[in-house]
CSV table of C-alpha atoms in Angstrom, one decimal:
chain,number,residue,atom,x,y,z
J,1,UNK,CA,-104.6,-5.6,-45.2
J,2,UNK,CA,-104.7,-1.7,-45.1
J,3,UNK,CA,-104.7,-1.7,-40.9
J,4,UNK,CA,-101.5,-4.1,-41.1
J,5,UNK,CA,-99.5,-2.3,-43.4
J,6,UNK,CA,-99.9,0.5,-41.0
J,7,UNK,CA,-98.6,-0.9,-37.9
J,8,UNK,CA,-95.1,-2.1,-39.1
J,9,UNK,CA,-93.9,1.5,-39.9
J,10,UNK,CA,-95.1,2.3,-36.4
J,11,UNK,CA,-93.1,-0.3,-35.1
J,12,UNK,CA,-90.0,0.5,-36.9
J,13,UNK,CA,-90.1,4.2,-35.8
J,14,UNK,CA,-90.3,3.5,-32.2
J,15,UNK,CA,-87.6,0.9,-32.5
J,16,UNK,CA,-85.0,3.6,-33.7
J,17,UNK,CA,-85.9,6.3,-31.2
J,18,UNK,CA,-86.0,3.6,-28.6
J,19,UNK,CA,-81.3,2.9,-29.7
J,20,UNK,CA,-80.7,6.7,-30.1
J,21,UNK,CA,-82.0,7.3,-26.7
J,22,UNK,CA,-80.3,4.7,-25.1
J,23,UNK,CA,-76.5,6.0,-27.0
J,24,UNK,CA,-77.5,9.3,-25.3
J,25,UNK,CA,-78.4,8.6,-21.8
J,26,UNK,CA,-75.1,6.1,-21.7
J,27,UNK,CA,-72.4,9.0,-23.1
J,28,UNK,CA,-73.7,11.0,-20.2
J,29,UNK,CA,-73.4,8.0,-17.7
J,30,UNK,CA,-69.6,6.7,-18.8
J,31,UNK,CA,-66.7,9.0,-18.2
J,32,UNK,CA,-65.3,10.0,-20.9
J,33,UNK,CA,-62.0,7.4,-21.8
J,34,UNK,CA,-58.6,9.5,-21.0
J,35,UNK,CA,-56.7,10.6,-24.2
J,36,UNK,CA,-54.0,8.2,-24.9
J,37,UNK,CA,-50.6,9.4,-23.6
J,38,UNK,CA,-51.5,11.1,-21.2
J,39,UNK,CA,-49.6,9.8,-17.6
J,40,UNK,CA,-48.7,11.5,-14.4
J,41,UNK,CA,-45.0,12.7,-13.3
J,42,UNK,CA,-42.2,9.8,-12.7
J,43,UNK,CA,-41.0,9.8,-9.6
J,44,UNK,CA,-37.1,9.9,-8.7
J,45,UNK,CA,-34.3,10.1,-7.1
J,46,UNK,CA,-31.9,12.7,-7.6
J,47,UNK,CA,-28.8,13.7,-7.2
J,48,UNK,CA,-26.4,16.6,-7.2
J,49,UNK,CA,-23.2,17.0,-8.9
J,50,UNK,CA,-20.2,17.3,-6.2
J,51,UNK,CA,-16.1,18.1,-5.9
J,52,UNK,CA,-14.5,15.3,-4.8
J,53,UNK,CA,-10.9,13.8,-4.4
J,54,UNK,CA,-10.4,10.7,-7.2
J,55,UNK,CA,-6.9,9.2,-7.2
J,56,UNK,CA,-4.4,7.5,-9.4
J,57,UNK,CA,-3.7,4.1,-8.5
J,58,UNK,CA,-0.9,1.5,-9.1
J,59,UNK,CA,-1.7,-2.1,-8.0
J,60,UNK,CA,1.3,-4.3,-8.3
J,61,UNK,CA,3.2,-7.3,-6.1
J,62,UNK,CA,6.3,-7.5,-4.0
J,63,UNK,CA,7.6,-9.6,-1.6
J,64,UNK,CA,8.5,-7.9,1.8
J,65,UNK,CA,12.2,-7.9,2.9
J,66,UNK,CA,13.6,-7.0,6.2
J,67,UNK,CA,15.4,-3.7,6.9
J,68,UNK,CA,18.6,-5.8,8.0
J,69,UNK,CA,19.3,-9.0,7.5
J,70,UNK,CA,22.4,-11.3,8.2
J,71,UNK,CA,23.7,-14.6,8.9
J,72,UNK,CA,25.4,-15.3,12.1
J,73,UNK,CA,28.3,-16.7,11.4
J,74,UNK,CA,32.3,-17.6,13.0
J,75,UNK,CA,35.1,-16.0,11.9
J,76,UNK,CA,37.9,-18.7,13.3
J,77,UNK,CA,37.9,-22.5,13.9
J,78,UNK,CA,37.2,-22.9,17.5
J,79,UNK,CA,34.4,-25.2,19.2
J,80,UNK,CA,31.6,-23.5,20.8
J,81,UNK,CA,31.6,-23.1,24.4
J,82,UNK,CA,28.1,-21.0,25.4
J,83,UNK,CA,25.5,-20.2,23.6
J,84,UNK,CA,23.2,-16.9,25.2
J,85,UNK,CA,20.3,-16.9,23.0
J,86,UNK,CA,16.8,-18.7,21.8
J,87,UNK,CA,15.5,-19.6,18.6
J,88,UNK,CA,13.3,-16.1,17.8
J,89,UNK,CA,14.5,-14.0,20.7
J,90,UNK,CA,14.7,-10.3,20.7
J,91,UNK,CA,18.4,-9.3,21.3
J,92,UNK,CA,20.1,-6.0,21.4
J,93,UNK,CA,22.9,-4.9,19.6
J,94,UNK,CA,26.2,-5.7,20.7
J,95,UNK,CA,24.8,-8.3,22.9
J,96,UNK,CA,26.5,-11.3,22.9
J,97,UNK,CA,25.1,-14.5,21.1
J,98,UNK,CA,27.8,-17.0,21.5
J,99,UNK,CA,31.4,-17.6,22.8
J,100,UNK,CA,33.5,-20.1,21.4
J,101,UNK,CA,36.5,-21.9,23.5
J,102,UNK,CA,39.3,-18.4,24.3
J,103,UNK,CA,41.5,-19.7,26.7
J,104,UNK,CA,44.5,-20.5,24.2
J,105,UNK,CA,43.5,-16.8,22.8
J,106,UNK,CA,43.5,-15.0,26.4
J,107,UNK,CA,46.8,-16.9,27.6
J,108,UNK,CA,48.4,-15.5,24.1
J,109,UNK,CA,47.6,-12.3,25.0
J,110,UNK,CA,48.3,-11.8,28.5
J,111,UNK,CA,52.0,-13.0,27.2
J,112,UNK,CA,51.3,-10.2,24.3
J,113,UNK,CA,50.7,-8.1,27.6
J,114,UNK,CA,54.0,-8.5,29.5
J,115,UNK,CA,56.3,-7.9,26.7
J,116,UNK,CA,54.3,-4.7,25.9
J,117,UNK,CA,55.0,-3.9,29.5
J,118,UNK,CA,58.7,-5.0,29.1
J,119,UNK,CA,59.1,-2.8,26.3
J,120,UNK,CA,57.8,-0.1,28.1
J,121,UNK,CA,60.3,-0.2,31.0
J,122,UNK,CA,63.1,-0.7,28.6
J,123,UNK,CA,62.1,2.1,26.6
J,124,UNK,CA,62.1,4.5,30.0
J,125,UNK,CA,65.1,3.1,30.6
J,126,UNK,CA,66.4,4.0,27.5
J,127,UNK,CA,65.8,7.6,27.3
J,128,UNK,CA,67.0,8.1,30.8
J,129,UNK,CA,70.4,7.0,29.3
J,130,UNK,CA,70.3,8.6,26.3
J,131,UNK,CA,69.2,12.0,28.1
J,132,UNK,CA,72.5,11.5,30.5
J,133,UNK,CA,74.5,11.0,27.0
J,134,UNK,CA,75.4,7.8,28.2
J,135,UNK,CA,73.6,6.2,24.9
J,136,UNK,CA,73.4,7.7,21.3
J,137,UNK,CA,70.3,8.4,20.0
J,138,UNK,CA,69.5,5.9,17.6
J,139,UNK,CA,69.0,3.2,20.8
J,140,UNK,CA,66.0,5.2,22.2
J,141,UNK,CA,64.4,5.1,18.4
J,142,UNK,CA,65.5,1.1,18.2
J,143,UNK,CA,63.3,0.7,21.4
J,144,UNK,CA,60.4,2.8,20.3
J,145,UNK,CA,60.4,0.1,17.2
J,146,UNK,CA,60.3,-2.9,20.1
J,147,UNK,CA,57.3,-1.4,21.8
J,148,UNK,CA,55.4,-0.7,18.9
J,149,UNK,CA,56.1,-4.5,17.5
J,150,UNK,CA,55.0,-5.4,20.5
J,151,UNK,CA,51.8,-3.8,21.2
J,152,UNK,CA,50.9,-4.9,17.7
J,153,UNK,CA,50.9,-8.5,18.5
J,154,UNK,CA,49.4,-7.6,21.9
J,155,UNK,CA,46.3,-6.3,19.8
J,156,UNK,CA,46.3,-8.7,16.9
J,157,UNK,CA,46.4,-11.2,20.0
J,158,UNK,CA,43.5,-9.3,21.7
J,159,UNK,CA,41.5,-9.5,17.9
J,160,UNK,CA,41.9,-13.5,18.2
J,161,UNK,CA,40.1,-13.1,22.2
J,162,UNK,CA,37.1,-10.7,20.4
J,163,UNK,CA,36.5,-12.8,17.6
J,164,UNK,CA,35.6,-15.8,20.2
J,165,UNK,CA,33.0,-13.4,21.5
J,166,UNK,CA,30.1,-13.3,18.8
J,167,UNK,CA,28.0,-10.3,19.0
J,168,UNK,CA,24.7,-9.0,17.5
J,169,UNK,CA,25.6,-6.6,14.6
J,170,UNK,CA,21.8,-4.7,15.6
J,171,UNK,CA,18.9,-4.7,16.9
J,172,UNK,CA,16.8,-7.4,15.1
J,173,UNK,CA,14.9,-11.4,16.2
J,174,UNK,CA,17.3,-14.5,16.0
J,175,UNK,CA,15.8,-17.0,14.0
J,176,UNK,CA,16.7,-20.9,14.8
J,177,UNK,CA,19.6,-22.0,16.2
J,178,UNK,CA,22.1,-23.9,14.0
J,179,UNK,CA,24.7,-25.3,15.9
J,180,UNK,CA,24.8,-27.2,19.7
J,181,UNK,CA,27.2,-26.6,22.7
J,182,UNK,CA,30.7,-28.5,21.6
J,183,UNK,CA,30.4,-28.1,18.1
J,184,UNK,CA,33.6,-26.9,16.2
J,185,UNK,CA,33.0,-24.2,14.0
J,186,UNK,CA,34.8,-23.4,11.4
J,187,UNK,CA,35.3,-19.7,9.1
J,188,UNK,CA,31.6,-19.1,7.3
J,189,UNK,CA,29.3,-21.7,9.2
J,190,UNK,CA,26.0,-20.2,10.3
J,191,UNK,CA,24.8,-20.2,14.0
J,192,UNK,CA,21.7,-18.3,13.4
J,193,UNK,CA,20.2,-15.5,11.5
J,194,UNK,CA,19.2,-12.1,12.6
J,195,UNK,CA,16.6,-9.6,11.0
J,196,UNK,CA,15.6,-6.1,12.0
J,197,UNK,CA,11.9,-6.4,10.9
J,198,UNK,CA,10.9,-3.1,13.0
J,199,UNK,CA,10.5,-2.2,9.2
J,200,UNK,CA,9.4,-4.0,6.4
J,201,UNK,CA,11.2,-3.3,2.5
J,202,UNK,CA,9.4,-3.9,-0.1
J,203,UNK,CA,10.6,-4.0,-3.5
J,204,UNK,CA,8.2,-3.7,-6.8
J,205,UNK,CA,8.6,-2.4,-10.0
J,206,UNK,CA,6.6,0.2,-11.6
J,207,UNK,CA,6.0,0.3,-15.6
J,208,UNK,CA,8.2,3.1,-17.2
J,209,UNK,CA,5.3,4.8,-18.2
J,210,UNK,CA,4.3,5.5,-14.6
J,211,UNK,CA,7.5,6.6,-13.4
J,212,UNK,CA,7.5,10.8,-13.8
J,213,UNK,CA,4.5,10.3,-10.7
J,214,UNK,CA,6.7,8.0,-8.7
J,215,UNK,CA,9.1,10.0,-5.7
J,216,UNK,CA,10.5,9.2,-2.2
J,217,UNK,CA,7.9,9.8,-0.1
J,218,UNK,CA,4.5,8.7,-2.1
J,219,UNK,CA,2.1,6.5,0.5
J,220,UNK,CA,1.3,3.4,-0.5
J,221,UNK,CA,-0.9,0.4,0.9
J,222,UNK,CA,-0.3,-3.2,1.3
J,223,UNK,CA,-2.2,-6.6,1.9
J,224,UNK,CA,-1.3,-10.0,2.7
J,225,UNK,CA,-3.3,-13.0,2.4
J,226,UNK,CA,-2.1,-13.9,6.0
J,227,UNK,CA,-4.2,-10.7,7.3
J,228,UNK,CA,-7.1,-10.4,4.8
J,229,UNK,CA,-8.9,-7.2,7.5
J,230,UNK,CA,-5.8,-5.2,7.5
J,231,UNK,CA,-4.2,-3.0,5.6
J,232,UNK,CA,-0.2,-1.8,6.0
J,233,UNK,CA,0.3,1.7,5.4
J,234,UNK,CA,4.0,2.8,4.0
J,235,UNK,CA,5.6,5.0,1.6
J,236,UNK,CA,8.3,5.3,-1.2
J,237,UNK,CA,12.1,6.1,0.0
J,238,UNK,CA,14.2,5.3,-3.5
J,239,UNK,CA,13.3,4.8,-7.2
J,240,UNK,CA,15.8,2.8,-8.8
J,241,UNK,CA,17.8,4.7,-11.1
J,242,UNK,CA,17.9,2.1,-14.4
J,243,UNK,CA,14.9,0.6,-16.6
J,244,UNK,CA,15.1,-2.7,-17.2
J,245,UNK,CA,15.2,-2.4,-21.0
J,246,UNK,CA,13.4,-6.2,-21.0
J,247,UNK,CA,10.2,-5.2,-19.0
J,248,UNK,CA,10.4,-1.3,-19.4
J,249,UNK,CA,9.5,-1.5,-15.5
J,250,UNK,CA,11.8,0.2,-13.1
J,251,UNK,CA,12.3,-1.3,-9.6
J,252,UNK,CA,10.3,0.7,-6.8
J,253,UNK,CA,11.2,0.4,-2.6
J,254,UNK,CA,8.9,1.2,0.0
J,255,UNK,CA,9.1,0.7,3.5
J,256,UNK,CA,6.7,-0.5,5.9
J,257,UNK,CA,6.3,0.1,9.4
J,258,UNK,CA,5.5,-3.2,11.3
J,259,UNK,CA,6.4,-2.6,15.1
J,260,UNK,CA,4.4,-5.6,16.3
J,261,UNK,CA,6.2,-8.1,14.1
J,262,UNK,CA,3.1,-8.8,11.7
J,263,UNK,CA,5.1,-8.7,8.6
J,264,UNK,CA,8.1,-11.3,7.9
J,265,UNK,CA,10.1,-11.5,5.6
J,266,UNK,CA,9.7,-13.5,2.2
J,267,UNK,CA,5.5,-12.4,2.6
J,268,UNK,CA,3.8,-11.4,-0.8
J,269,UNK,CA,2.2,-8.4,-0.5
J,270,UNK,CA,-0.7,-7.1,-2.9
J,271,UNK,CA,0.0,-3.1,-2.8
J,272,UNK,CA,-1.5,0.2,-4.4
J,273,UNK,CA,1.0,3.2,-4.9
J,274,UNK,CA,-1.3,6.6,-4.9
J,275,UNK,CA,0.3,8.3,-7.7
J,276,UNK,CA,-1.3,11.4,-7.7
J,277,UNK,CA,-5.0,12.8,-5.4
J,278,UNK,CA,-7.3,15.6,-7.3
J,279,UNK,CA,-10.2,17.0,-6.9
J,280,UNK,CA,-13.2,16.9,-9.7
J,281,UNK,CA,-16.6,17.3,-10.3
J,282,UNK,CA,-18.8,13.8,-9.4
J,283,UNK,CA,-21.7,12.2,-9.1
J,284,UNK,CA,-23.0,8.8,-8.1
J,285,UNK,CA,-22.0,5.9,-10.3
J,286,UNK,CA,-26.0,4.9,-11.0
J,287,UNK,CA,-26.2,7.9,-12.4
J,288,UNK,CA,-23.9,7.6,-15.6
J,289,UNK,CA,-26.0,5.7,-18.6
J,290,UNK,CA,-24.1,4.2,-21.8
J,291,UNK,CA,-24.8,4.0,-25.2
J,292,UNK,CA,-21.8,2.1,-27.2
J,293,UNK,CA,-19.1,5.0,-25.9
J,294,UNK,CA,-21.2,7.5,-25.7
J,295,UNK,CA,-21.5,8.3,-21.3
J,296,UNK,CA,-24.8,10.6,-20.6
J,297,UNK,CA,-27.0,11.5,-17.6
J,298,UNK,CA,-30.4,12.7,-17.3
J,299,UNK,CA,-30.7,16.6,-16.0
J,300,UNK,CA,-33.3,17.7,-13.7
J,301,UNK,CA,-34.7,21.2,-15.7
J,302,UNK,CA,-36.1,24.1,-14.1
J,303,UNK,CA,-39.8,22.6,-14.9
J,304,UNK,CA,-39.2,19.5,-13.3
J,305,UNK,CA,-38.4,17.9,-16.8
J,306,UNK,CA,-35.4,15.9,-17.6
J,307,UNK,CA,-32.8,16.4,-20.6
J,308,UNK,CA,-30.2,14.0,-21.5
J,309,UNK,CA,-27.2,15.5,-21.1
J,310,UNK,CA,-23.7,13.8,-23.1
J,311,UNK,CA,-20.6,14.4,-20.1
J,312,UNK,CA,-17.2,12.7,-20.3
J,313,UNK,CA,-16.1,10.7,-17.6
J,314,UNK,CA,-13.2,10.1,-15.8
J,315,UNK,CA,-11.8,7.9,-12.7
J,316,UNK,CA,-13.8,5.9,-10.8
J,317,UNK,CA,-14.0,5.3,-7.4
J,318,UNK,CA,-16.4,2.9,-5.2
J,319,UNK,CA,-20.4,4.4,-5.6
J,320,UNK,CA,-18.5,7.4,-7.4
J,321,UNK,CA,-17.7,8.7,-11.1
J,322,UNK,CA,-15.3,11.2,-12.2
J,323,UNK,CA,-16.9,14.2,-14.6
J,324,UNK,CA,-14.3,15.7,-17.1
J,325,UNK,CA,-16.7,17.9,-18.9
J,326,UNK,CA,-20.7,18.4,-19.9
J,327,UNK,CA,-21.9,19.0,-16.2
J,328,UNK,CA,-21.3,22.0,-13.1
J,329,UNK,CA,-21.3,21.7,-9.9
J,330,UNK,CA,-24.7,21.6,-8.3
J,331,UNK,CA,-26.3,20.5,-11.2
J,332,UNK,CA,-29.2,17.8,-10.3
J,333,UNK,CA,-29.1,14.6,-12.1
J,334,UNK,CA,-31.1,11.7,-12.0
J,335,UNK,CA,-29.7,8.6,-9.9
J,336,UNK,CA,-32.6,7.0,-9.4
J,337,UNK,CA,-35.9,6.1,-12.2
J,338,UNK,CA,-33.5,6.4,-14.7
J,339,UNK,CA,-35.2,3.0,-16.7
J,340,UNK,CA,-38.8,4.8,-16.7
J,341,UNK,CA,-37.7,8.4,-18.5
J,342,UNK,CA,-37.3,9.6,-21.8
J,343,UNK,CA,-36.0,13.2,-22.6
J,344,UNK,CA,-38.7,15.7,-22.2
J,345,UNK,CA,-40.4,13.5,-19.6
J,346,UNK,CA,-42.0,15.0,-16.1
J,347,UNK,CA,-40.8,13.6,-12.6
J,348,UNK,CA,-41.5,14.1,-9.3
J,349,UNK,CA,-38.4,14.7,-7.1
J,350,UNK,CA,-39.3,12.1,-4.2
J,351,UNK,CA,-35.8,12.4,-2.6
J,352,UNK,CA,-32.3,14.0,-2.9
J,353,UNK,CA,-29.4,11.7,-2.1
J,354,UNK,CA,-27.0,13.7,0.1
J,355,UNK,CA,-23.4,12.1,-1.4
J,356,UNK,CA,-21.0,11.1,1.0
J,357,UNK,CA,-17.3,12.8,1.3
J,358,UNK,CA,-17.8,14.9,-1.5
J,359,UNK,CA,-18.9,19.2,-1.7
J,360,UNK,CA,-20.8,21.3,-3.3
């Protein structure tokens, strides 16, 4: 009994050097676990604040006009005899469209032109008489009357010849012809139509409110569904001079150059009206955060920390954002990594985007 009652404290004693020396030799073996928190820099992207230009812009509609327009049309009741001209042909002015049956016209005034020419003689004859005293005075001033009846119906007779001549009021594209060889036309029908589209009008009105930034001369750019990949550069030549008191918008013109033709009248055209270019601080438009209607940005301190930083912004532009206040120029903000920092947190600088079209 006494020999077993001495080997079970034995036992227990080695047993509990035995776990202490095992706790020891495996704290030296493991590494020690790292303190919680601790993480390396975050890299990003960054970006620095630039002048740029930022405009005002107008979007509105208008439907293009051409800078002359008119309808071809007869001034007397006479049937056509020749028509010089094709549906959409470029003509010149004063070239002749179409001539209408003259020769009752022209015989009336070559009589109109023989008793001018009568008149004439008699009126020489006249004064030779009246310069001998062999006539008073009062027959020379009779005759001067005759002529000048006379060469009056000689050129309202020489009116009736012109107006069988129709003539091309400008330069401008006839559009389809209305009327066929033989056809009597009478005062007011329409042969054709002629437009000067070298230049395009285009009316649209501009809100009231707009209106002190609207002047002759203001660029503004135009689309039409018809050419999707162009754009139509003009600019303003008149502001109307009322408001229409229904839609407080005042009507706007602009014209359009358009010397190949691409623009025809009665197009709708989407347009933008700069109103007014300045410059102002900016930076890229992934670099703005948001919070409700608070705008901020994350600054790049001198110990590679970042700050949040409250700005006020302005215009936008494509990729860009107008900055009103809170930031300088130069200033390094973050534009990329923006997701994976807090205030107060460290980054890594891994690249600086270089903006495009602004400076420093």
């Amino acid at each position: 009994m006494t020999g077993k009652t001495l080997i079970a404290p034995g036992i227990l004693t080695l047993a509990i050097l035995a776990g202490v020396a095992y706790v020891i030799l495996a704290d030296h073996a493991a590494p020690p676990p790292p303190a919680r928190g601790a993480q390396g820099p975050v890299p990003v992207v960054v970006a620095p604040v630039v002048q740029r230009y930022f405009e005002t812009r107008l979007e509105s509609l208008g439907t293009a006009r051409a800078n002359e327009s008119v309808e071809i049309t007869a001034r007397i009741t006479s049937p056509v005899e020749r028509i010089e001209f094709s549906d959409g042909q470029q003509v010149s002015r004063g070239q002749v469209l179409v001539r209408l049956a003259a020769a009752e016209a022209m015989a009336e005034a070559r009589e109109r032109q023989v008793s001018v020419e009568e008149q004439r003689r008699e009126l020489e004859r006249i004064r030779g008489l009246v310069a001998d005293r062999n006539l008073p005075r009062q027959r020379l001033d009779e005759q001067q009357s005759r002529l000048s009846e006379a060469q009056a119906r000689l050129e309202a007779a020489q009116v009736r010849v012109a107006d069988r001549v129709i003539r091309a009021p400008f330069d401008g594209v006839v559009g389809f012809r209305r009327v066929s060889l033989g056809a009597l036309v009478t005062p007011g029908t329409v042969i054709t139509t002629l437009d000067d589209i070298s230049v395009i009008k285009l009316d649209f009105s501009v809100p009231e409110t707009f209106l002190p930034g609207v002047a002759s001369g203001q660029p503004i750019e135009a689309r039409s569904a018809a050419y999707r990949d162009r754009t139509f550069r003009g600019e303003v030549t008149s502001v109307d001079t009322r408001v229409d008191p229904g839609t407080r918008a005042a009507m706007v013109r602009a014209a359009i150059p358009n010397p190949d033709g691409a623009l025809r009248p009665g197009m709708l055209l989407t347009l933008t009206l700069v109103k007014d270019q300045t410059e102002s601080l900016s930076i890229p438009e992934s670099a703005l955060m948001q919070v409700r209607d608070q705008h901020y940005v994350f600054v790049i301190t001198d110990e590679n920390r970042v700050r949040r930083q409250d700005v006020e912004a302005g215009r936008r532009v494509p990729g860009y954002v107008e900055i009103l206040g809170g930031l300088e120029a130069g200033t390094r903000v973050v534009q990329e990594g923006t997701v994976r920092i807090r205030p107060g947190s460290a980054v890594e600088v891994v690249r600086e985007y270089q903006p495009v079209g602004g400076r420093p």
